[in-house]
Structure formats: C-alpha cells, structure tokens
Short mmCIF file of C-alpha atoms in Angstrom, two decimals:
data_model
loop_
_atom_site.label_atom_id
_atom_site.label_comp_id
_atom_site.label_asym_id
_atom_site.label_seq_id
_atom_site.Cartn_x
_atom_site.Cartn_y
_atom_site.Cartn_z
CA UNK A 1 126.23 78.10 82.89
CA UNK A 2 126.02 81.40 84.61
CA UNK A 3 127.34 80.90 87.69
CA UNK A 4 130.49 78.19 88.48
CA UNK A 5 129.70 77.76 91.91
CA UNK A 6 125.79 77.72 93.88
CA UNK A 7 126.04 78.00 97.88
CA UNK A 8 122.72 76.59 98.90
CA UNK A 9 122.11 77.37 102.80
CA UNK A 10 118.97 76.07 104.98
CA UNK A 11 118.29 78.07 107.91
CA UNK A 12 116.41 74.96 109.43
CA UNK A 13 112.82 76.03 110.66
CA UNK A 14 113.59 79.55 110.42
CA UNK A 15 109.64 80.18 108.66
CA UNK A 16 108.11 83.60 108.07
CA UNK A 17 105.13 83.30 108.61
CA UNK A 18 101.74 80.91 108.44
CA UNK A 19 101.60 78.74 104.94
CA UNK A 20 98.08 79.13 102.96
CA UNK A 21 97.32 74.89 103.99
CA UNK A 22 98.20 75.79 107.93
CA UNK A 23 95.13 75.62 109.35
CA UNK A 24 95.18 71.71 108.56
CA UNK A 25 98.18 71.27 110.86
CA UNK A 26 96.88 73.76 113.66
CA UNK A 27 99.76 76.95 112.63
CA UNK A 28 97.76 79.33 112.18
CA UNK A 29 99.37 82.55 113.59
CA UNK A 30 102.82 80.63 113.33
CA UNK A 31 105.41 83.10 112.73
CA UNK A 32 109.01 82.23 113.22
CA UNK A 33 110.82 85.15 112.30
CA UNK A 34 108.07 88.16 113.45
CA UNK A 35 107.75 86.44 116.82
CA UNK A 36 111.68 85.97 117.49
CA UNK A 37 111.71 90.00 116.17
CA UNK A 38 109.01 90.76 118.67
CA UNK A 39 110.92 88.70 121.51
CA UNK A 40 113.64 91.00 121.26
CA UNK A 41 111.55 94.23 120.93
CA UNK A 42 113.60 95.97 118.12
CA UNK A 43 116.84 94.29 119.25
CA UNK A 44 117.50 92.03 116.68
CA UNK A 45 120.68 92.52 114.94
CA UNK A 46 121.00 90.97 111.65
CA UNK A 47 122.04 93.50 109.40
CA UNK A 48 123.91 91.11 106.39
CA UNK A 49 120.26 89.15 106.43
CA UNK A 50 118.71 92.74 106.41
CA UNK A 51 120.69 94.50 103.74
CA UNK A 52 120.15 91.05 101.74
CA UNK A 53 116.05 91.83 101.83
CA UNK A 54 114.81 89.80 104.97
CA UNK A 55 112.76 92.03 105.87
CA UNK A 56 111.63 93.37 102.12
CA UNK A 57 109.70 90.30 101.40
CA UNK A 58 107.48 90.18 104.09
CA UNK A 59 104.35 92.27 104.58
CA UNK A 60 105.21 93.50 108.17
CA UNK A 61 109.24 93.82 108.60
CA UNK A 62 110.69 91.93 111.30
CA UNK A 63 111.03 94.51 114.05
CA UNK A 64 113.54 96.30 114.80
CA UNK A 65 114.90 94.96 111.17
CA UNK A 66 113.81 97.42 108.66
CA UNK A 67 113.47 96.61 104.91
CA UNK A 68 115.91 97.64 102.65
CA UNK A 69 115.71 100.66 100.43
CA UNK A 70 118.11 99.04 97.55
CA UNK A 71 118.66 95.41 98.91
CA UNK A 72 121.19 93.44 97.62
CA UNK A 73 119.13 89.93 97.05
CA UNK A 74 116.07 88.84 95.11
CA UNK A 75 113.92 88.26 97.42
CA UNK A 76 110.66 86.34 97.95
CA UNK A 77 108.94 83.35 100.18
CA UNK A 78 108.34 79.54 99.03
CA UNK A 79 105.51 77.29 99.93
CA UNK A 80 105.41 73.60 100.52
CA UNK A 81 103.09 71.32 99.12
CA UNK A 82 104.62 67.92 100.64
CA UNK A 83 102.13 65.89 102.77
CA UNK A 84 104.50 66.74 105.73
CA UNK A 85 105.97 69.48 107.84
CA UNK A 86 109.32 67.53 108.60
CA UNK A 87 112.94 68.43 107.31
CA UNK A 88 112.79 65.20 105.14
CA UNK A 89 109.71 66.67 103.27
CA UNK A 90 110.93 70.47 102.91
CA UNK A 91 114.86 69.37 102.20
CA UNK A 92 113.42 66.68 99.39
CA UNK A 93 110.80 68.66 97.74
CA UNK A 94 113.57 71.19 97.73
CA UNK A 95 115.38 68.89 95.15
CA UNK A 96 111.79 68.13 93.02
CA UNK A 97 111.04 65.01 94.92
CA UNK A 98 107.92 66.56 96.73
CA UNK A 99 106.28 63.81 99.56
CA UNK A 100 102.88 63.51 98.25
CA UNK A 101 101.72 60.65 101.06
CA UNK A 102 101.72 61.25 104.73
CA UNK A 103 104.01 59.51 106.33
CA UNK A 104 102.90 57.47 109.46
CA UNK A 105 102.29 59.65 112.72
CA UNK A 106 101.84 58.08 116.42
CA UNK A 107 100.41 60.45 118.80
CA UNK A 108 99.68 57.62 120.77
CA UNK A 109 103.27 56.14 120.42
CA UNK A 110 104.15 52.80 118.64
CA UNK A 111 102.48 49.69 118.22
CA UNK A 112 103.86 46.74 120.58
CA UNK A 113 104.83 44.67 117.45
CA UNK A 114 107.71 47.12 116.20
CA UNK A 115 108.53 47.52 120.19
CA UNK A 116 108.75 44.60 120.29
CA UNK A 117 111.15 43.93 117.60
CA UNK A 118 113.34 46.56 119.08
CA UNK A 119 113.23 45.17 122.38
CA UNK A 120 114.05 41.48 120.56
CA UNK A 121 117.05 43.43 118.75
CA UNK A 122 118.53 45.00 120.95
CA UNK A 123 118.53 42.89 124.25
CA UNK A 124 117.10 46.02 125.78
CA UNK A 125 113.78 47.47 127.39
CA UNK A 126 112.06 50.29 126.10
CA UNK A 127 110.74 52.88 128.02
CA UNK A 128 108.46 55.70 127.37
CA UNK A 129 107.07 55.32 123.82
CA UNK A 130 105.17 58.48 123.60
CA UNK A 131 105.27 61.68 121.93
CA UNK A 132 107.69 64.19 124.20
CA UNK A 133 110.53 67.05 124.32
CA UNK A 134 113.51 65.57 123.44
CA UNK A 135 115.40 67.78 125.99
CA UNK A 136 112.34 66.94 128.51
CA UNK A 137 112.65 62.93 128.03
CA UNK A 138 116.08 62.70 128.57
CA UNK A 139 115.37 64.82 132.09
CA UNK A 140 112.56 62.91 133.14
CA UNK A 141 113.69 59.52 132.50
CA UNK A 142 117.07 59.70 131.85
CA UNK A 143 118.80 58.75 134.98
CA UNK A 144 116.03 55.73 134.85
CA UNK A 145 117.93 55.39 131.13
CA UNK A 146 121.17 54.94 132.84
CA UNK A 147 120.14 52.88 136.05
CA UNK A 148 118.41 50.06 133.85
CA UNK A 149 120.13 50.51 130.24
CA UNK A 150 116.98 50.55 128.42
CA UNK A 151 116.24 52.49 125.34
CA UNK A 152 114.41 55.85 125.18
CA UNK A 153 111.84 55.53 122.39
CA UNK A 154 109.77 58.59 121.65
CA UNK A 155 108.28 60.53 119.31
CA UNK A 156 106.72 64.25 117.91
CA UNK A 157 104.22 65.55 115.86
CA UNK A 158 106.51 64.63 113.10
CA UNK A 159 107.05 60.90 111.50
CA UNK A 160 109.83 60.02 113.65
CA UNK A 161 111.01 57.72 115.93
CA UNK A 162 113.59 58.95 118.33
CA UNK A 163 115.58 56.87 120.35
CA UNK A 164 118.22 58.39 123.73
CA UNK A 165 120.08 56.24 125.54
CA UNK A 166 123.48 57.78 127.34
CA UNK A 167 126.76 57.54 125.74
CA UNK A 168 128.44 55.83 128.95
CA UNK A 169 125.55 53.24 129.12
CA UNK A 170 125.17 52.47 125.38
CA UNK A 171 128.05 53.14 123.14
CA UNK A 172 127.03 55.01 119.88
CA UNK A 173 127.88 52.34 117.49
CA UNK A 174 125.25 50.04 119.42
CA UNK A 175 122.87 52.72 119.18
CA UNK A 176 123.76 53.76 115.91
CA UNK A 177 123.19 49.84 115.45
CA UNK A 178 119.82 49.07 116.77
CA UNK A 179 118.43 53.10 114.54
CA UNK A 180 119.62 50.92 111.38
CA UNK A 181 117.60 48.28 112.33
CA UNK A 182 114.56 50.16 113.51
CA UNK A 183 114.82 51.80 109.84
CA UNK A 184 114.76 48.57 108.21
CA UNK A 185 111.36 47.81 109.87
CA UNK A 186 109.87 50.78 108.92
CA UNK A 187 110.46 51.71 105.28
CA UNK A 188 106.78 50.33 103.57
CA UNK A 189 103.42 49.78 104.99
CA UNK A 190 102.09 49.56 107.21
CA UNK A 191 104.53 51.99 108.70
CA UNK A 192 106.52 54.09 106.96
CA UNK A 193 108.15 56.65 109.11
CA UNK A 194 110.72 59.43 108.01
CA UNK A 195 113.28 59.23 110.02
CA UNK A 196 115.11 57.12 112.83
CA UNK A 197 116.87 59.26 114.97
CA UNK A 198 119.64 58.31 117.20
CA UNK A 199 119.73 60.91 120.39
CA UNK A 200 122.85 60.05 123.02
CA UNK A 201 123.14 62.43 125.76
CA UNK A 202 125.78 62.80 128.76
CA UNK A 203 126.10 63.69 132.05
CA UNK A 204 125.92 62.75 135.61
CA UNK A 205 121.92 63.38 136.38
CA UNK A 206 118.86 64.87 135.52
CA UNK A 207 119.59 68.53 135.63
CA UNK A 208 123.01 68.22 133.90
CA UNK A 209 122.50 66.25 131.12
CA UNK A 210 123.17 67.72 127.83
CA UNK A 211 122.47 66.26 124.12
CA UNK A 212 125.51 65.67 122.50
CA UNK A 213 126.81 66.37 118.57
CA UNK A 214 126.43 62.67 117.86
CA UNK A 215 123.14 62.96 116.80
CA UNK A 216 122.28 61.10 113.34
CA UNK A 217 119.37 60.66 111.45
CA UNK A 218 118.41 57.12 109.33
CA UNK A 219 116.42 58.72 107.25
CA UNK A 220 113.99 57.17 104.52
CA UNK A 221 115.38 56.15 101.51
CA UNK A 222 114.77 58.85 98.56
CA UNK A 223 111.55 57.66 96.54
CA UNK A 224 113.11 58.67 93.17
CA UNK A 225 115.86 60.50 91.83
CA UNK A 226 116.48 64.29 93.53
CA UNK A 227 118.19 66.99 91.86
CA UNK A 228 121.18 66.49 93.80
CA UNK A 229 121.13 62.95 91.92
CA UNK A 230 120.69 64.72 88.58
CA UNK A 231 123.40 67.62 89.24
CA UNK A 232 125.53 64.28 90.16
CA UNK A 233 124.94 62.45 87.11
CA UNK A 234 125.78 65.93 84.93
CA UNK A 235 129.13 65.93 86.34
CA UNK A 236 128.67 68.52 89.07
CA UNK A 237 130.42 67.96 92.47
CA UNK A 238 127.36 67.95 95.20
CA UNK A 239 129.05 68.97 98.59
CA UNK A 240 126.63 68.01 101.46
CA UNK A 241 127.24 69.96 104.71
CA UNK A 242 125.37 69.06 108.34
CA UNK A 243 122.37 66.91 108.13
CA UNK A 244 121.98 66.96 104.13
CA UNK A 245 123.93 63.57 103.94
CA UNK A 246 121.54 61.97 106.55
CA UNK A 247 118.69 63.36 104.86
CA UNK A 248 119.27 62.20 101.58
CA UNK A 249 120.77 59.12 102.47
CA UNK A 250 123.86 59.68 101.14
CA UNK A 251 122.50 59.57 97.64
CA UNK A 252 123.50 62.87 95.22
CA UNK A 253 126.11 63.10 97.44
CA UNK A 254 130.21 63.63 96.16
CA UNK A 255 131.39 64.21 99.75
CA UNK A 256 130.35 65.44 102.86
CA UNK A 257 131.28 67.57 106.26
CA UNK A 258 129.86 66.71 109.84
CA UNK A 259 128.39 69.76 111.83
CA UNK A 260 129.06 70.36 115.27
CA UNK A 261 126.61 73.37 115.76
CA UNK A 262 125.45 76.25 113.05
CA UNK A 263 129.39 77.93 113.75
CA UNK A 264 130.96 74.68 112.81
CA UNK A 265 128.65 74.46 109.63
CA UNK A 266 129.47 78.12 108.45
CA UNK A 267 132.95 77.16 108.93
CA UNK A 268 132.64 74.32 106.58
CA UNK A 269 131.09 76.79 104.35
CA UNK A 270 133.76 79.10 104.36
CA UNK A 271 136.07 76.06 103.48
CA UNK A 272 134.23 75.22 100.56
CA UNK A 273 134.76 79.11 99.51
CA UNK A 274 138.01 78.31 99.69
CA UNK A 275 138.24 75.21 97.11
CA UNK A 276 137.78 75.28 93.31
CA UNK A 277 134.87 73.21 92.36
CA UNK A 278 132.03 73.56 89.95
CA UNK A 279 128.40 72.46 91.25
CA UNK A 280 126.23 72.82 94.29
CA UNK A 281 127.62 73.03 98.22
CA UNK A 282 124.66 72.39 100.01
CA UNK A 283 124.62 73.24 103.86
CA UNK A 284 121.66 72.24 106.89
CA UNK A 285 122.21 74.29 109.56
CA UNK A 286 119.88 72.86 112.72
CA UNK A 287 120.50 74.67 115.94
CA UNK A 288 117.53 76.72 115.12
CA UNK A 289 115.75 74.08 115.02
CA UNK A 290 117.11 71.54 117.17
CA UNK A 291 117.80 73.68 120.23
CA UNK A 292 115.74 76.50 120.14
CA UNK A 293 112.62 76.22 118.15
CA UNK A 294 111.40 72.91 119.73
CA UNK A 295 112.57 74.31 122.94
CA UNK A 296 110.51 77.09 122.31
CA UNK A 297 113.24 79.60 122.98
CA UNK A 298 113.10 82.69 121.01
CA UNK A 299 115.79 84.21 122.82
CA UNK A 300 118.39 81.21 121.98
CA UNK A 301 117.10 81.32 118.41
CA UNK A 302 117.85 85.06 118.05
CA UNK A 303 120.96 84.85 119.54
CA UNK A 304 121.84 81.74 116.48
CA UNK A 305 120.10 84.06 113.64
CA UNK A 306 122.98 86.97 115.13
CA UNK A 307 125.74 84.78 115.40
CA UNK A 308 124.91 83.37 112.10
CA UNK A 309 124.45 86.99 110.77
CA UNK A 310 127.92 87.95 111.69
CA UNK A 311 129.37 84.50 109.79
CA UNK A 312 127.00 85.64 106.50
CA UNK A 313 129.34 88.79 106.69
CA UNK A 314 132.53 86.51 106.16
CA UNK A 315 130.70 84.55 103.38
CA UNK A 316 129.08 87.41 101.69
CA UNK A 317 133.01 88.73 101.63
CA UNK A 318 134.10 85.96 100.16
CA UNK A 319 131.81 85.46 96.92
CA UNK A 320 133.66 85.51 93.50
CA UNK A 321 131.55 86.92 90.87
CA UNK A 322 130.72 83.68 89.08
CA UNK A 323 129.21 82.44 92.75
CA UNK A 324 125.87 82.22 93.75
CA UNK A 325 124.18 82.30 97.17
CA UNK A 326 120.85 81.04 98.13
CA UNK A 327 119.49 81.13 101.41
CA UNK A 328 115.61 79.68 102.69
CA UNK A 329 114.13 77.09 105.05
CA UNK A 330 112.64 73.70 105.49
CA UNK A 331 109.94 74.67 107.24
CA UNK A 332 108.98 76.66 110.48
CA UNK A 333 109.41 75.50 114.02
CA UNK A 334 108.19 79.31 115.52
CA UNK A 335 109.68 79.81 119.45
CA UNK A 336 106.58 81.94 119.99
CA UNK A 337 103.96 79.44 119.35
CA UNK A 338 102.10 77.09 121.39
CA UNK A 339 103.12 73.23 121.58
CA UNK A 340 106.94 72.27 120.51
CA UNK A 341 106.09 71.06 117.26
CA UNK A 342 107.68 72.02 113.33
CA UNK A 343 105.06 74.87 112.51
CA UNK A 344 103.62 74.88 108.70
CA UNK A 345 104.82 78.17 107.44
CA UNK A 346 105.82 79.85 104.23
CA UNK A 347 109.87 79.78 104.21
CA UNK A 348 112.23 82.53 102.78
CA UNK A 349 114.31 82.44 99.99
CA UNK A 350 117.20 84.90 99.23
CA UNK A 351 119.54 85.05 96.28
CA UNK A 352 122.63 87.32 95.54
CA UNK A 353 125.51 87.56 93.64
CA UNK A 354 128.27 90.27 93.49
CA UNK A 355 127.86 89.88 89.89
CA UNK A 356 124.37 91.52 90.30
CA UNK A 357 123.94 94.32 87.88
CA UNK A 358 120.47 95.75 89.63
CA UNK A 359 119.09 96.36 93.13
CA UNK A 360 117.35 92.93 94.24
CA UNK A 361 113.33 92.65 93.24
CA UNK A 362 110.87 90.43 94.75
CA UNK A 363 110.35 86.98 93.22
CA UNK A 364 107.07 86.50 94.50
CA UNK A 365 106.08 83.67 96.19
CA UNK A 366 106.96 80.11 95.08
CA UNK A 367 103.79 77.75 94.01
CA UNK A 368 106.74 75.15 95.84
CA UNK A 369 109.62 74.14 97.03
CA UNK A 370 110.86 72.83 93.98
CA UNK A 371 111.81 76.10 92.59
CA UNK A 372 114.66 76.16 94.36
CA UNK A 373 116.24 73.27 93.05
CA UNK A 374 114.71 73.83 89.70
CA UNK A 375 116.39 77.40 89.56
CA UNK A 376 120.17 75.19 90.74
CA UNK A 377 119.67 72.96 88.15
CA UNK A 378 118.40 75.57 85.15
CA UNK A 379 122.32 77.45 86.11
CA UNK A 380 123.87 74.32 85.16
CA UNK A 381 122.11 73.26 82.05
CA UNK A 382 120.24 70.50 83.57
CA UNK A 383 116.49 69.58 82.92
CA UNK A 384 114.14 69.66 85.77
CA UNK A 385 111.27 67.64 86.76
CA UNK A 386 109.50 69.89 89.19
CA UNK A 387 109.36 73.41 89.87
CA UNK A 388 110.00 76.56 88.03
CA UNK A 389 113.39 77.73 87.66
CA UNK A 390 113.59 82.02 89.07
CA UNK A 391 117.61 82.07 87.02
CA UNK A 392 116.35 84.68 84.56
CA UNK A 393 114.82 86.77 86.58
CA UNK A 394 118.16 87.19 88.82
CA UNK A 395 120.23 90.30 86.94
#
C-alpha cells in the first residue's frame, strides 16, 4: 500500500473539452472549462487548480490560467465509453462498472401507462411530462403545482425522470415516497431509466421560488459489483460524500455525509482530513452542475470553480504524506454551449501527493473512466476488473 488514505473529488460536469464519440450526442465544440475561462476574459482565479496542472493538460490553457512551469500534479484527461452522458454512467464506470446499454430516453415525455401508475400511486395529477429546465418548470408551472397539488413530472436529455412538487404542498417524505415507487417501475424493460429524482422547491410564487437542498436521487441499482464494493470487501472504509450514496445506491458504502452546496461538501472533506481511516473518501460535488451548467451560467460556475479553488488551498494544506488526492469529472455540462443538456466531453484528472519526489508529468489520456478506480484499487492491493491502474507512474 503506498498511500493510507485516497481523497477522490468529482468536480461534477466540470469537462475540458469535446470527447472523440461527441458528435453522436451533438457536443461538438463543448468545452466546459475554455468557455467558463473565456466568460471571464482572463479573470479566472484558480491558482491551487493551476499550480496543480489544470491548465498543463490541455492543448490551449484556460485563459487567463496559465500552465504550470513545474506543476505539482500528474496530470492528464479521461474518456468515457458508457452508453450515457449522465452522472450515473461517468460516477459508475469510474468504479469499473462501465454502462454499456443506453438507458431509456423520452424526448417526447413518458408513456401514459407509467403516468398512469404514478397518478394511481400517488392520489395525485401529473402535469407537464416533457423534457424542460428544472429551474424553468418549477417557474412556469409551479404556482399551478401549488394551487392543484399535482406532481411535476419532467424530464432532460438524460434518462431521468424528475419529479417537483413544493415542500408546503407535498411533504418530502410523500415525495420521497411516490420517487421510490416510480423507481420500482422502472428498473428492467421496457424502461429502464437512471435515475428518479425528487425536486421540492419553496416559496411564495413564480419569481421567488428557489430549489431547495432536499434534493435526492433513486438511482438504478448497480448492475454488478463496483470498486467501491471491492475496496469494501478488502477491508477499506469507503466514505461517500454528496450524491455518491444516491448514486451508488448505498452499496460500497461504510458511511456517508449529506451536502448542502459544493462549501458544505469541502467541509465534509476537510472533516474526513481530520479522522484516521485507511481507504477511499469519495466526494460529488454538484453545484456546477446542478445550478450553473444546466442553467447555462458561466459566470455562477466560475464563481463555484473560485470558491472551490480557495477550499482546495485548505485541503491541499492539510495532506499527510501517506495521502493521496485525485481530482476529475463525470462528464461535461459546458455553460457556453447551446441547449441545457450534460455535454459529452473528455474530463480531467489530477493527482498529487506531498510525498511527490518529481515535478508532475502528463498521464496521457485515459482509454476510460475506469482508470481511475483501477489506479484506487492497485494502491490498496486490490485486483481490478476494468481499467488500467496510472499508481506507478505517480513518483
């Protein structure tokens, strides 16, 4: 075992850049970082992310973030080769369980049998059923939401099915209620959708209302055993931090922390640095994904890479030599792009160590996903089933 301790951190969407396969999903020209960097015309201060390599392993530097002349991290980019673009997809083939069959999409919203079945469920209407903003639905019909108490159902470009209703008019354990169920009709053909997400809101009307922190995702049961299963079953402690319980379903898990925003889930980080365990803390931070990128807001997104920037600082500070750090992406979801979709990109990855004994090199990019789990697992003496460990090359 090299290192005692692995801090794995997912900058959720944050992409760099179009993957080889984007022109099947329509990204090409998707750019997450260079467009939030071109946003802020030379303005964007992230100098823990720059010192670290950000910059070093693209071919254009983000600008106004130069690369680093001796940067601290291995640095390089991963692609995906899951059927999907969705956090369920990156986050699992992260841990060698790539999705290799599409999930089901509805562009044109969902069939009247399983809204029906909701409706039967719940004792409730449904409204909308259609593919829309989540911050968008919740203004256009959410006062309709409140007056009439039926569901929000909606969708993306993504295999989920999203449901809003107001916290005053149905209490989250009812919603959290009817998601559960709407999972259990969706989980084999001939639908089988990623995730259920429950979406309560508040407020008084239309132009106040606000999503709240109570956001959870049912997601699809893990097809097979994960990495986070196998560190589990070595004896490692898996810490799951934000979404990472959701997305897994709990499985691989030894314990978990609720986020309240990216601050709140650096903060949990930090409080992990703080205890003595041996095995993986893995963190989901999704403000960058949730509330800028399919807002299509590069400012808001480059104000939550700074802020996050600044919190790196207190991590980076806090590494012990037998620590590891690894920082990359799901997927993209780039503020500069058309539509307000997850965008297929090629994602970061980052690596450091204080116990480092050489400037950072470039690893390349990834053939998947997987390596990134693969490379967890190879520290802790635990076979892999997908991907190819980068440990050695990190010196």
């Amino acid at each position: 075992m090299k290192y005692n301790r692995v801090f794995g951190i997912v900058l959720d969407s944050v992409g760099t850049g179009a993957a080889p396969d984007a022109d099947k999903f329509g990204d090409v020209g998707s750019d997450t970082l260079g467009h939030v960097g071109e946003f802020y015309e030379g303005n964007l201060d992230i100098p823990n992310l720059q010192k670290l390599g950000i910059s070093n392993l693209r071919e254009t530097p983000i600008e106004g973030v130069a690369a680093a002349d001796k940067p601290l991290a291995y640095y390089g980019k991963m692609r995906e080769i899951s059927a999907g673009k969705d956090s369920m997809d990156g986050h699992w083939e992260m841990m060698g369980l790539p999705v290799e069959h599409a999930l089901s999409l509805f562009p044109n919203g969902f069939p009247a049998d399983l809204i029906d079945k909701l409706k039967d469920f719940s004792k409730r209407d449904v409204i909308v059923n259609k593919p829309y903003s989540g911050t968008d639905v919740i203004h256009d019909y959410g006062e309709e939401q409140m007056k009439t108490g039926a569901l929000i159902v909606y969708t993306s470009g993504d295999s989920v099915l999203q449901i809003a209703a107001h916290e005053d008019i149905i209490p989250l354990e009812e919603l959290y209620k009817i998601c559960e169920y709407a999972r259990s009709l969706v989980n084999e053909p001939p639908y089988v959708i990623g995730r259920i997400i429950a979406r309560p809101y508040v407020g008084p009307d239309k132009d106040h209302f606000t999503r709240t922190a109570n956001r959870r995702d049912f997601t699809l049961e893990p097809t097979g055993d994960t990495d986070l299963n196998r560190l589990q079953d070595a004896g490692y402690e898996v810490i799951g931090i934000g979404k990472i319980n959701d997305i897994f379903s709990g499985h691989g898990i030894s314990r978990g922390y609720h986020n309240e925003s990216n601050h709140n889930g650096m903060e949990h980080v930090l409080e992990t640095m703080g205890q003595d365990f041996n095995g993986l803390s893995f963190t989901n931070l999704v403000d960058f994904d949730a509330m800028y990128g399919h807002r299509r807001n590069p400012k808001g997104f480059g104000a939550a890479l700074m802020e996050f920037d600044q919190q790196l600082g207190e991590v980076l500070a806090q590494l012990k030599d037998d620590d590891l750090l690894m920082l990359t992406a799901d997927h993209g979801n780039d503020p500069g792009f058309r539509g307000t979709d997850h965008t297929r990109e090629l994602v970061p990855v980052l690596a450091y160590s204080p116990s480092f004994k050489q400037t950072g090199e470039s690893l390349g990019v990834r053939e998947t996903f997987s390596d990134f789990g693969a490379t967890i697992l190879d520290n802790f003496g635990v076979n892999n089933v997908k991907g190819t460990s980068f440990l050695a090359d990190l010196k």
